PDB file of C-alpha atoms in Angstrom:
ATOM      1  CA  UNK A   1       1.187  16.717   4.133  1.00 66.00           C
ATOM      2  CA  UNK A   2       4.371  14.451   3.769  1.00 75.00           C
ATOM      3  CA  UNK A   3       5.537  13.884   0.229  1.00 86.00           C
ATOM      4  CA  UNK A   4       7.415  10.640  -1.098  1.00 90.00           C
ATOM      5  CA  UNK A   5       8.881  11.216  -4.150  1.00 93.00           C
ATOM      6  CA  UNK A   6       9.903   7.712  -5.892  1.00 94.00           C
ATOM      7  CA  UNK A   7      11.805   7.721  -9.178  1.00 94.00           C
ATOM      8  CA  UNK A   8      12.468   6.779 -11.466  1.00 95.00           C
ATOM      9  CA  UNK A   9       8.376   6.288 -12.700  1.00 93.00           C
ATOM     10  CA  UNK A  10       8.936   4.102 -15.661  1.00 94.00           C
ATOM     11  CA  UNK A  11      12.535   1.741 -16.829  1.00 96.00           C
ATOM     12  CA  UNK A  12      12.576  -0.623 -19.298  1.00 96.00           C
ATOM     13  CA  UNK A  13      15.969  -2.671 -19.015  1.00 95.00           C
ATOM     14  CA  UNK A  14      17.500  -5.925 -20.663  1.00 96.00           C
ATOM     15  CA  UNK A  15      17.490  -9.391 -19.402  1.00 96.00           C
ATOM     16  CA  UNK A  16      20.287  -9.564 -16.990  1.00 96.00           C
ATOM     17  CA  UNK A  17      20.910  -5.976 -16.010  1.00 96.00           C
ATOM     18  CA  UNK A  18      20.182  -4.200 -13.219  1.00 97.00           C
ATOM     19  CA  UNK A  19      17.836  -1.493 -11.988  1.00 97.00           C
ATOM     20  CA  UNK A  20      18.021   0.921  -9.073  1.00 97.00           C
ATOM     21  CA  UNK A  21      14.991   2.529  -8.037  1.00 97.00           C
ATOM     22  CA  UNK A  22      14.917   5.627  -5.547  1.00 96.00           C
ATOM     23  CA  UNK A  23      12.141   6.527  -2.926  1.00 95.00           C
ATOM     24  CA  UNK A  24      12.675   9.746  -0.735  1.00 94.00           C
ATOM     25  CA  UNK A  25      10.816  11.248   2.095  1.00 91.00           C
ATOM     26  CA  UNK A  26      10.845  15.074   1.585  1.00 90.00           C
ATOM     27  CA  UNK A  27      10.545  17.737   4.481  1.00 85.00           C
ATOM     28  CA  UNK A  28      10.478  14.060   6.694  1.00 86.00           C
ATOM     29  CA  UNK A  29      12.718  12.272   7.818  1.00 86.00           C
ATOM     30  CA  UNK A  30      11.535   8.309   7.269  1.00 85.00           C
ATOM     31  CA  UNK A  31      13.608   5.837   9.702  1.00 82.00           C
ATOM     32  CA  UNK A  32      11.245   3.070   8.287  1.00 86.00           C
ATOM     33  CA  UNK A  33      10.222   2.867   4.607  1.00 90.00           C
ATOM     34  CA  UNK A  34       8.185   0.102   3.122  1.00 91.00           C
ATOM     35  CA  UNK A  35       8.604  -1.990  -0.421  1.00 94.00           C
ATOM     36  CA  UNK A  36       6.101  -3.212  -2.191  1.00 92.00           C
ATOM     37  CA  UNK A  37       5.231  -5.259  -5.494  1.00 93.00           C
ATOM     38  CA  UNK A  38       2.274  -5.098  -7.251  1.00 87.00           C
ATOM     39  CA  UNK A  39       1.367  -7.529 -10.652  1.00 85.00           C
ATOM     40  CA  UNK A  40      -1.133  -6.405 -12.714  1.00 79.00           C
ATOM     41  CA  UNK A  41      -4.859  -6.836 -11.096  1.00 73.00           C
ATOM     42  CA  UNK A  42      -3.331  -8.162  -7.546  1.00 77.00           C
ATOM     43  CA  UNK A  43      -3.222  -6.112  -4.445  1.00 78.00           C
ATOM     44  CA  UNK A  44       0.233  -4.569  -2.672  1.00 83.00           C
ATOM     45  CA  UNK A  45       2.695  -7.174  -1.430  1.00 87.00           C
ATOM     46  CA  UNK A  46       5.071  -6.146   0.874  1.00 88.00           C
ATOM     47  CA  UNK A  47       8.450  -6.580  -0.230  1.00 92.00           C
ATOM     48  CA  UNK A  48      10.405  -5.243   2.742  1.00 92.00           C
ATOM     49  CA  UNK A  49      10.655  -2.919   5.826  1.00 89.00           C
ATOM     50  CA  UNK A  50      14.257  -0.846   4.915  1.00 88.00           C
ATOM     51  CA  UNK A  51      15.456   0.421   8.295  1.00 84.00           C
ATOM     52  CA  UNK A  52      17.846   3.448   8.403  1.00 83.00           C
ATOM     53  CA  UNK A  53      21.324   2.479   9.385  1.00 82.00           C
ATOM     54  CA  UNK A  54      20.281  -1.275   9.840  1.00 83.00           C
ATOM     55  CA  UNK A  55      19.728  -4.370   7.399  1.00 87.00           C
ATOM     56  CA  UNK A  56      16.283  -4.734   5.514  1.00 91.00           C
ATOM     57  CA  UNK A  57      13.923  -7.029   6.962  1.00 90.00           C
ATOM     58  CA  UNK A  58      12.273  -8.922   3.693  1.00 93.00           C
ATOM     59  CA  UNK A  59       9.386 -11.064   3.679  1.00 90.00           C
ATOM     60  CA  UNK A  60       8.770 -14.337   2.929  1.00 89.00           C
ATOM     61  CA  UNK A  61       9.837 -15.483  -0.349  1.00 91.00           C
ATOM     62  CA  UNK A  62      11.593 -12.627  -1.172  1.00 94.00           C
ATOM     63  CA  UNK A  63      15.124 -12.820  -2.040  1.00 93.00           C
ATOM     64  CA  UNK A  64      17.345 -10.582  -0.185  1.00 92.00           C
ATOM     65  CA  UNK A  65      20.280 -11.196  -2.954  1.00 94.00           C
ATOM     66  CA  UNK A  66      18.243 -10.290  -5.705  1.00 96.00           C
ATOM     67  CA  UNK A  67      16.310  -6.910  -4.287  1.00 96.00           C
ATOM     68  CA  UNK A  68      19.146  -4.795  -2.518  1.00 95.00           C
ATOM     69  CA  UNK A  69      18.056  -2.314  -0.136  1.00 94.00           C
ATOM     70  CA  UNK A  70      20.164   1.024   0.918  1.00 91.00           C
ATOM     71  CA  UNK A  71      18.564   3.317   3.457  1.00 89.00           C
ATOM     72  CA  UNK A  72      21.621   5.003   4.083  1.00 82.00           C
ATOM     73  CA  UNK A  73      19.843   8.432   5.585  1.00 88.00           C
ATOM     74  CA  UNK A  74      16.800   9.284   6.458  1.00 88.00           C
ATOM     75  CA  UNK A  75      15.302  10.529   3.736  1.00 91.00           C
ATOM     76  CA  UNK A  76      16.333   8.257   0.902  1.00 93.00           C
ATOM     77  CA  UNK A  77      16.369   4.305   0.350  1.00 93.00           C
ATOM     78  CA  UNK A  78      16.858   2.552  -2.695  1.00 95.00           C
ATOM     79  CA  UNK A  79      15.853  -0.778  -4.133  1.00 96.00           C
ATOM     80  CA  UNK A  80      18.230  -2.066  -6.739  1.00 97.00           C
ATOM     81  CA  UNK A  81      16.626  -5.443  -8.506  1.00 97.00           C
ATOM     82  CA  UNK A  82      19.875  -6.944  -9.600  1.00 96.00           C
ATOM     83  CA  UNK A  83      20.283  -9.228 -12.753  1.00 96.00           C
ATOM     84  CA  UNK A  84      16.794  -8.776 -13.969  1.00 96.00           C
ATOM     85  CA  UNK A  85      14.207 -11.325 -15.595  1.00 95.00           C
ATOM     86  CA  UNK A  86      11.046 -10.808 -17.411  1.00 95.00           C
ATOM     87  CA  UNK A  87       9.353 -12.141 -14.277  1.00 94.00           C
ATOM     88  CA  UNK A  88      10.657  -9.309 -12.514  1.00 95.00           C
ATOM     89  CA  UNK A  89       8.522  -6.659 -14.238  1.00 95.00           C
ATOM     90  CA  UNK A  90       6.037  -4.945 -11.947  1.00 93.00           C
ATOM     91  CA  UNK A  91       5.183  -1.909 -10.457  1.00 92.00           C
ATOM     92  CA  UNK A  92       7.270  -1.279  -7.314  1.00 94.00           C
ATOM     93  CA  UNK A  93       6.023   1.071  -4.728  1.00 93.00           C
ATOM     94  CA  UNK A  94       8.319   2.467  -1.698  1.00 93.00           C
ATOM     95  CA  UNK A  95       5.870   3.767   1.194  1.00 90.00           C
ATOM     96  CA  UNK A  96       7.212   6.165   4.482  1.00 88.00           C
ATOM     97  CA  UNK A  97       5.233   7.474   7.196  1.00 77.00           C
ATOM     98  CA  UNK A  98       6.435  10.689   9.541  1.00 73.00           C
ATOM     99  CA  UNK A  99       7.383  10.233  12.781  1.00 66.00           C
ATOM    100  CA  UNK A 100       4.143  11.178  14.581  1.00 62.00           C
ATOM    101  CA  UNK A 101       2.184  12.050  11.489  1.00 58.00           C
ATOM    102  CA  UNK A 102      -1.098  11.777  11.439  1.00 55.00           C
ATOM    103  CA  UNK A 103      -1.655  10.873   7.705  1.00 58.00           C
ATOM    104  CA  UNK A 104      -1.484   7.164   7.724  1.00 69.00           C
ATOM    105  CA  UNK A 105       1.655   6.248   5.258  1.00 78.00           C
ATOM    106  CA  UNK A 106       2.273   8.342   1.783  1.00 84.00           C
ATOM    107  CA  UNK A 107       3.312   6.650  -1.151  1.00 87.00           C
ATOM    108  CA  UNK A 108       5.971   6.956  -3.677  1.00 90.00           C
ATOM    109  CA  UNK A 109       4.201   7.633  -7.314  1.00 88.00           C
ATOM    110  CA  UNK A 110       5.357   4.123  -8.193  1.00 91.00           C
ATOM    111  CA  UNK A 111       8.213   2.557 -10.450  1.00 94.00           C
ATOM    112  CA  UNK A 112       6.566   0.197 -13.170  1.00 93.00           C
ATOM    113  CA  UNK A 113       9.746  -1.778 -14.158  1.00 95.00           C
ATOM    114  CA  UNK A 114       9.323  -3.612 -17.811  1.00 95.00           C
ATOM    115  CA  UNK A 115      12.246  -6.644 -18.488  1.00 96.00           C
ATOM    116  CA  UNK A 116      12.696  -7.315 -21.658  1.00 96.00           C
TER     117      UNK A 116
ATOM    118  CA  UNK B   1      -5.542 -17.876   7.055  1.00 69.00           C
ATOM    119  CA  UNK B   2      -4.388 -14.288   5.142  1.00 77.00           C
ATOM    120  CA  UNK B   3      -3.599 -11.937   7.559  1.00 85.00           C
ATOM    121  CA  UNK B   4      -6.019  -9.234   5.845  1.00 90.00           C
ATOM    122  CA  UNK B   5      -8.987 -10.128   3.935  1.00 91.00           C
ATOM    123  CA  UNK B   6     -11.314  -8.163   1.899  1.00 91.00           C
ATOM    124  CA  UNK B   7     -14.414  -9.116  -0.560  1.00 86.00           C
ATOM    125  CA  UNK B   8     -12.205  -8.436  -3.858  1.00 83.00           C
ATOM    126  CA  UNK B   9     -15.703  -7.412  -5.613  1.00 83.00           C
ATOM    127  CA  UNK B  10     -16.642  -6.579  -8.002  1.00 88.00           C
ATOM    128  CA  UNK B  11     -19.666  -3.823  -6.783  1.00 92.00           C
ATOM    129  CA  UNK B  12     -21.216  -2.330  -9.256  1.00 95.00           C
ATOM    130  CA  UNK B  13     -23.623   0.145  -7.925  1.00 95.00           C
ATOM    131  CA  UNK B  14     -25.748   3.158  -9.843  1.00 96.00           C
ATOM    132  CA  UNK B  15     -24.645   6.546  -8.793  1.00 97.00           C
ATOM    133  CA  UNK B  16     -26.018   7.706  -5.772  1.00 97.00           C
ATOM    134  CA  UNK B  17     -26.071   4.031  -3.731  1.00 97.00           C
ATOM    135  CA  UNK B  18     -24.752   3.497  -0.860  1.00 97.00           C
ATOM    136  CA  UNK B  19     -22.164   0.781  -0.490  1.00 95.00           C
ATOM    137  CA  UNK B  20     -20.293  -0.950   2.508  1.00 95.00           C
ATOM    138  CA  UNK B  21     -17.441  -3.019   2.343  1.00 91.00           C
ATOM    139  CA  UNK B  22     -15.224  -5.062   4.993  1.00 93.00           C
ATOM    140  CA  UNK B  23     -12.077  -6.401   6.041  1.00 94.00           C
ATOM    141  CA  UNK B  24     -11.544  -8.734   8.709  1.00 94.00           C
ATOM    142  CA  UNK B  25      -7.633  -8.854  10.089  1.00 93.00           C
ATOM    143  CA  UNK B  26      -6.306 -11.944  11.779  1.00 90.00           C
ATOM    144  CA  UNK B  27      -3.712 -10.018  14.339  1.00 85.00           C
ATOM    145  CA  UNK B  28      -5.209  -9.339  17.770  1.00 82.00           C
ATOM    146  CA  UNK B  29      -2.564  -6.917  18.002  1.00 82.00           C
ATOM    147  CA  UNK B  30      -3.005  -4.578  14.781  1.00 80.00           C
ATOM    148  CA  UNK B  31      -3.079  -1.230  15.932  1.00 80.00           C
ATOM    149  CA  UNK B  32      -3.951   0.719  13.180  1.00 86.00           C
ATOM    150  CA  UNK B  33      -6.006   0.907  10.607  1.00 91.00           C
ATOM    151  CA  UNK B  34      -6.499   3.044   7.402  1.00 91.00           C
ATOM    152  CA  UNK B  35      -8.427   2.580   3.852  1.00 94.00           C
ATOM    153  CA  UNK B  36      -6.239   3.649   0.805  1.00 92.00           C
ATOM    154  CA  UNK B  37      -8.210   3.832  -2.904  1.00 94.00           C
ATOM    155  CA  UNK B  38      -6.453   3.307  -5.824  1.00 91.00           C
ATOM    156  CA  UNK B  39      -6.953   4.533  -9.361  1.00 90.00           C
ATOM    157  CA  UNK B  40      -5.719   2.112 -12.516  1.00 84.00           C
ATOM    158  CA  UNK B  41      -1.929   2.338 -12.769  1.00 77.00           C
ATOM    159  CA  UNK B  42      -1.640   4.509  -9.918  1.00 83.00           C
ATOM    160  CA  UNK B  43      -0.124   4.837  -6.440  1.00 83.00           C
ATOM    161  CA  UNK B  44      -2.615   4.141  -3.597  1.00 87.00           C
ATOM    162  CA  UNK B  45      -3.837   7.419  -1.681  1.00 88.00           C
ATOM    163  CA  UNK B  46      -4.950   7.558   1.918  1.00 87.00           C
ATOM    164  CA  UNK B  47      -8.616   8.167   1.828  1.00 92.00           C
ATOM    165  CA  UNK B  48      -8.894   7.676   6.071  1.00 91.00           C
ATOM    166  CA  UNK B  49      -7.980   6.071   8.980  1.00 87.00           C
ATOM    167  CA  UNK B  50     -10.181   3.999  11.298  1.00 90.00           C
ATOM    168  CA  UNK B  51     -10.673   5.039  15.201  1.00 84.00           C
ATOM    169  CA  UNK B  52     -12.736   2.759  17.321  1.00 84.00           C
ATOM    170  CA  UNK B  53     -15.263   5.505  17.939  1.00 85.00           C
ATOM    171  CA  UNK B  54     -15.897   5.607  13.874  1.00 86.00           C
ATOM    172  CA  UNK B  55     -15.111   8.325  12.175  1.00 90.00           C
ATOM    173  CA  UNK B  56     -16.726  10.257   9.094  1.00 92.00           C
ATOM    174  CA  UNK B  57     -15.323  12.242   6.400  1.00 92.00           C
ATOM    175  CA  UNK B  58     -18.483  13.548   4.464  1.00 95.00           C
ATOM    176  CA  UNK B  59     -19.582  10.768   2.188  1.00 97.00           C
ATOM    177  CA  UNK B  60     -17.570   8.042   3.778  1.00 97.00           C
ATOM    178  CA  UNK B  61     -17.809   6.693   7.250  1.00 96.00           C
ATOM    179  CA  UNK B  62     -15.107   4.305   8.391  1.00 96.00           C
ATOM    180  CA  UNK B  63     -15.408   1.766  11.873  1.00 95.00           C
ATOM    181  CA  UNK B  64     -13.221  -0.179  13.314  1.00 94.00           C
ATOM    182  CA  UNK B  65     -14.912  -3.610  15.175  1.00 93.00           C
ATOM    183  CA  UNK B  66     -12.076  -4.623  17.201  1.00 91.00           C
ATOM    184  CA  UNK B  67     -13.825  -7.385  18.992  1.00 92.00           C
ATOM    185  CA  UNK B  68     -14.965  -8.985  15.995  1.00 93.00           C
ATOM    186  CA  UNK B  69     -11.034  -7.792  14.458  1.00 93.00           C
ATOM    187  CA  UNK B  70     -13.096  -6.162  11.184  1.00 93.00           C
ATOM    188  CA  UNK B  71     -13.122  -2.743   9.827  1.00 95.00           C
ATOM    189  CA  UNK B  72     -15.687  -1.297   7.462  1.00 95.00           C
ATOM    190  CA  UNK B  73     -16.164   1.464   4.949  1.00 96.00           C
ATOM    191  CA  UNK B  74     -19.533   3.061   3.827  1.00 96.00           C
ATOM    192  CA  UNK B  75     -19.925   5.013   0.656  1.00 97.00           C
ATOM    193  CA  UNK B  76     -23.050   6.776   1.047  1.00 97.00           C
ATOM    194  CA  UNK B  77     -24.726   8.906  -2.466  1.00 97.00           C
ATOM    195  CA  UNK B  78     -21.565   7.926  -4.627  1.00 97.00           C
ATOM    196  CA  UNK B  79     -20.156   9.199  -7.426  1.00 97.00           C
ATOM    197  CA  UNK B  80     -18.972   8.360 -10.840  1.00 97.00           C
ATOM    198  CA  UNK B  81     -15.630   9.523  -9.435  1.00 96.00           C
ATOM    199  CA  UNK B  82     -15.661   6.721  -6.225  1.00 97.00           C
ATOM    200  CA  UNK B  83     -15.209   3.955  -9.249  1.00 96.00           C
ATOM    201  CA  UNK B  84     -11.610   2.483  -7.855  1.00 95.00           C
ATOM    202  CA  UNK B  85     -10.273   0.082  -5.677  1.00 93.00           C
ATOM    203  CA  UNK B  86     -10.371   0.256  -1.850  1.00 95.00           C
ATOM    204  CA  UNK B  87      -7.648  -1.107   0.283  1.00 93.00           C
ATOM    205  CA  UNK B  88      -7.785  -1.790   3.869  1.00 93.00           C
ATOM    206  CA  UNK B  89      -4.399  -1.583   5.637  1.00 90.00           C
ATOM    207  CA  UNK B  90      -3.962  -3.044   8.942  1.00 90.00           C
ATOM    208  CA  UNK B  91      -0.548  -2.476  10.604  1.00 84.00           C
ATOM    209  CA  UNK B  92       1.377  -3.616  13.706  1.00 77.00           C
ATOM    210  CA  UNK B  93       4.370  -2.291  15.727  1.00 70.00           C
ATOM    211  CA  UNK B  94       6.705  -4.307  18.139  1.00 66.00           C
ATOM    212  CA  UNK B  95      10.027  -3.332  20.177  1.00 62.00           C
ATOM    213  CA  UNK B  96      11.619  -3.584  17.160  1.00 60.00           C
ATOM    214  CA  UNK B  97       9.430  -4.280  14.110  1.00 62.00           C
ATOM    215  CA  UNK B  98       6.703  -3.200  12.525  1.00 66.00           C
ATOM    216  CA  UNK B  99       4.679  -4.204   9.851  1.00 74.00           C
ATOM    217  CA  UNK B 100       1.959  -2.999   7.178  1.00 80.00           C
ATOM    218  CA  UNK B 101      -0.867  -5.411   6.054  1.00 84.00           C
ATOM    219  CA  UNK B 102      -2.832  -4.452   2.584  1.00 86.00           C
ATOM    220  CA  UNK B 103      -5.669  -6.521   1.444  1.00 89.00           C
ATOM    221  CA  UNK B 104      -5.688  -7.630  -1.766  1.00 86.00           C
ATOM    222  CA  UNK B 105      -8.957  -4.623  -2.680  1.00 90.00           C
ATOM    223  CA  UNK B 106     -12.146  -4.400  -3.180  1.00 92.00           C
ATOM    224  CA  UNK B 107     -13.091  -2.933  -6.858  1.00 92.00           C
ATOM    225  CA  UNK B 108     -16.043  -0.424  -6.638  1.00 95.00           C
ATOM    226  CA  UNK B 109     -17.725   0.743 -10.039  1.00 95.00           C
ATOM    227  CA  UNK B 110     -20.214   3.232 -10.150  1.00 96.00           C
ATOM    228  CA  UNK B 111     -22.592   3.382 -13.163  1.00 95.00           C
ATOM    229  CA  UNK B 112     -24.542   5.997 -14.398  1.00 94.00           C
TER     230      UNK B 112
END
């Protein structure tokens, strides 16, 4: 089946830096991939849709300034949290479904980011 | 309203029970529909999708209500093993959109 390989799986960074996180679609190519958040005991929220060649569409409450989003081909999108906080630690998930595939949508292994 | 919700649990059932769980979706227009489990502190994993006509994947039988806009799971004989939390996922398309809806879980434990 498709294969999302997300990466890196575990960053701790300072107060004030910033982190890039990577979430690829291998032997698929992925013209939508999906961003999500999750804090500890609470369910997936989506982030973001990250559209190949096009601006991110972000949900809600989400600042677009704050969580970058590349998806410069169609395999690979990033999510770069810039100028980090404590209250941005969480585990961030990137999701991608193939074109036609029957599988529902694979997951990246997950990113747990830790601000310190 | 949320657009997804689910009973957040928790069930805690003896092995070998059978347990059902739900999630009602507020879109008219959701077109597809899957449950995902997730272990602690890991990624979520497709367990199946949901067709109208119900569809069964030896212990677990998923249906999809779409008049009543619900979708269930049933667990039937579980195992130590099914202890996790399931996630119904309801998603949309448009012209130029599309969208993926997770409730927030429902935890399962299964006792000895």
């Amino acid at each position: 089946g498709a294969v999302v390989s997300q990466h890196p799986s575990r960053v701790i960074c300072k107060s004030g830096t910033s982190v890039k996180i990577e979430c690829r679609s291998l032997d698929f190519q992925a013209t939508t991939m999906f961003w999500y958040r999750q804090f500890p005991k609470q369910s997936l929220m989506l982030m973001a849709t990250s559209n190949e060649g096009s601006k991110a569409t972000y949900e809600q409450g989400v600042e677009k300034d704050k969580f970058l989003i590349n998806h410069a081909s169609l395999t690979l999108s990033t999510l770069t949290v810039t100028s980090a906080h404590p209250e941005d630690s969480s585990f961030y998930i990137c999701s991608a479904r193939e074109s036609g595939g029957a599988y529902g949508y694979t997951f990246g292994s997950g990113t747990r980011l830790t601000v310190v | 309203r949320k657009e997804v919700e689910q009973d957040p649990g928790p069930f805690n059932v003896p092995e070998g029970a059978t347990v059902a769980f739900n999630c009602t979706y507020s879109n008219s227009a959701s077109q597809s529909f899957f449950w995902y489990r997730q272990d602690c502190r890991k990624e979520p994993k497709l367990l199946m999708s949901v067709y109208s006509s119900g569809n069964e994947d030896g212990r677990f039988t998923a249906q999809l209500n779409r008049a009543s806009q619900y979708i269930s799971l049933l667990i039937r004989d579980s195992k130590l093993s099914d202890s996790a939390t399931y996630l119904c996922v309801v998603t949309w398309s448009g012209s130029s959109a599309s969208k993926i809806i997770f409730g927030s879980g429902t935890r399962l434990s299964i006792r000895p």
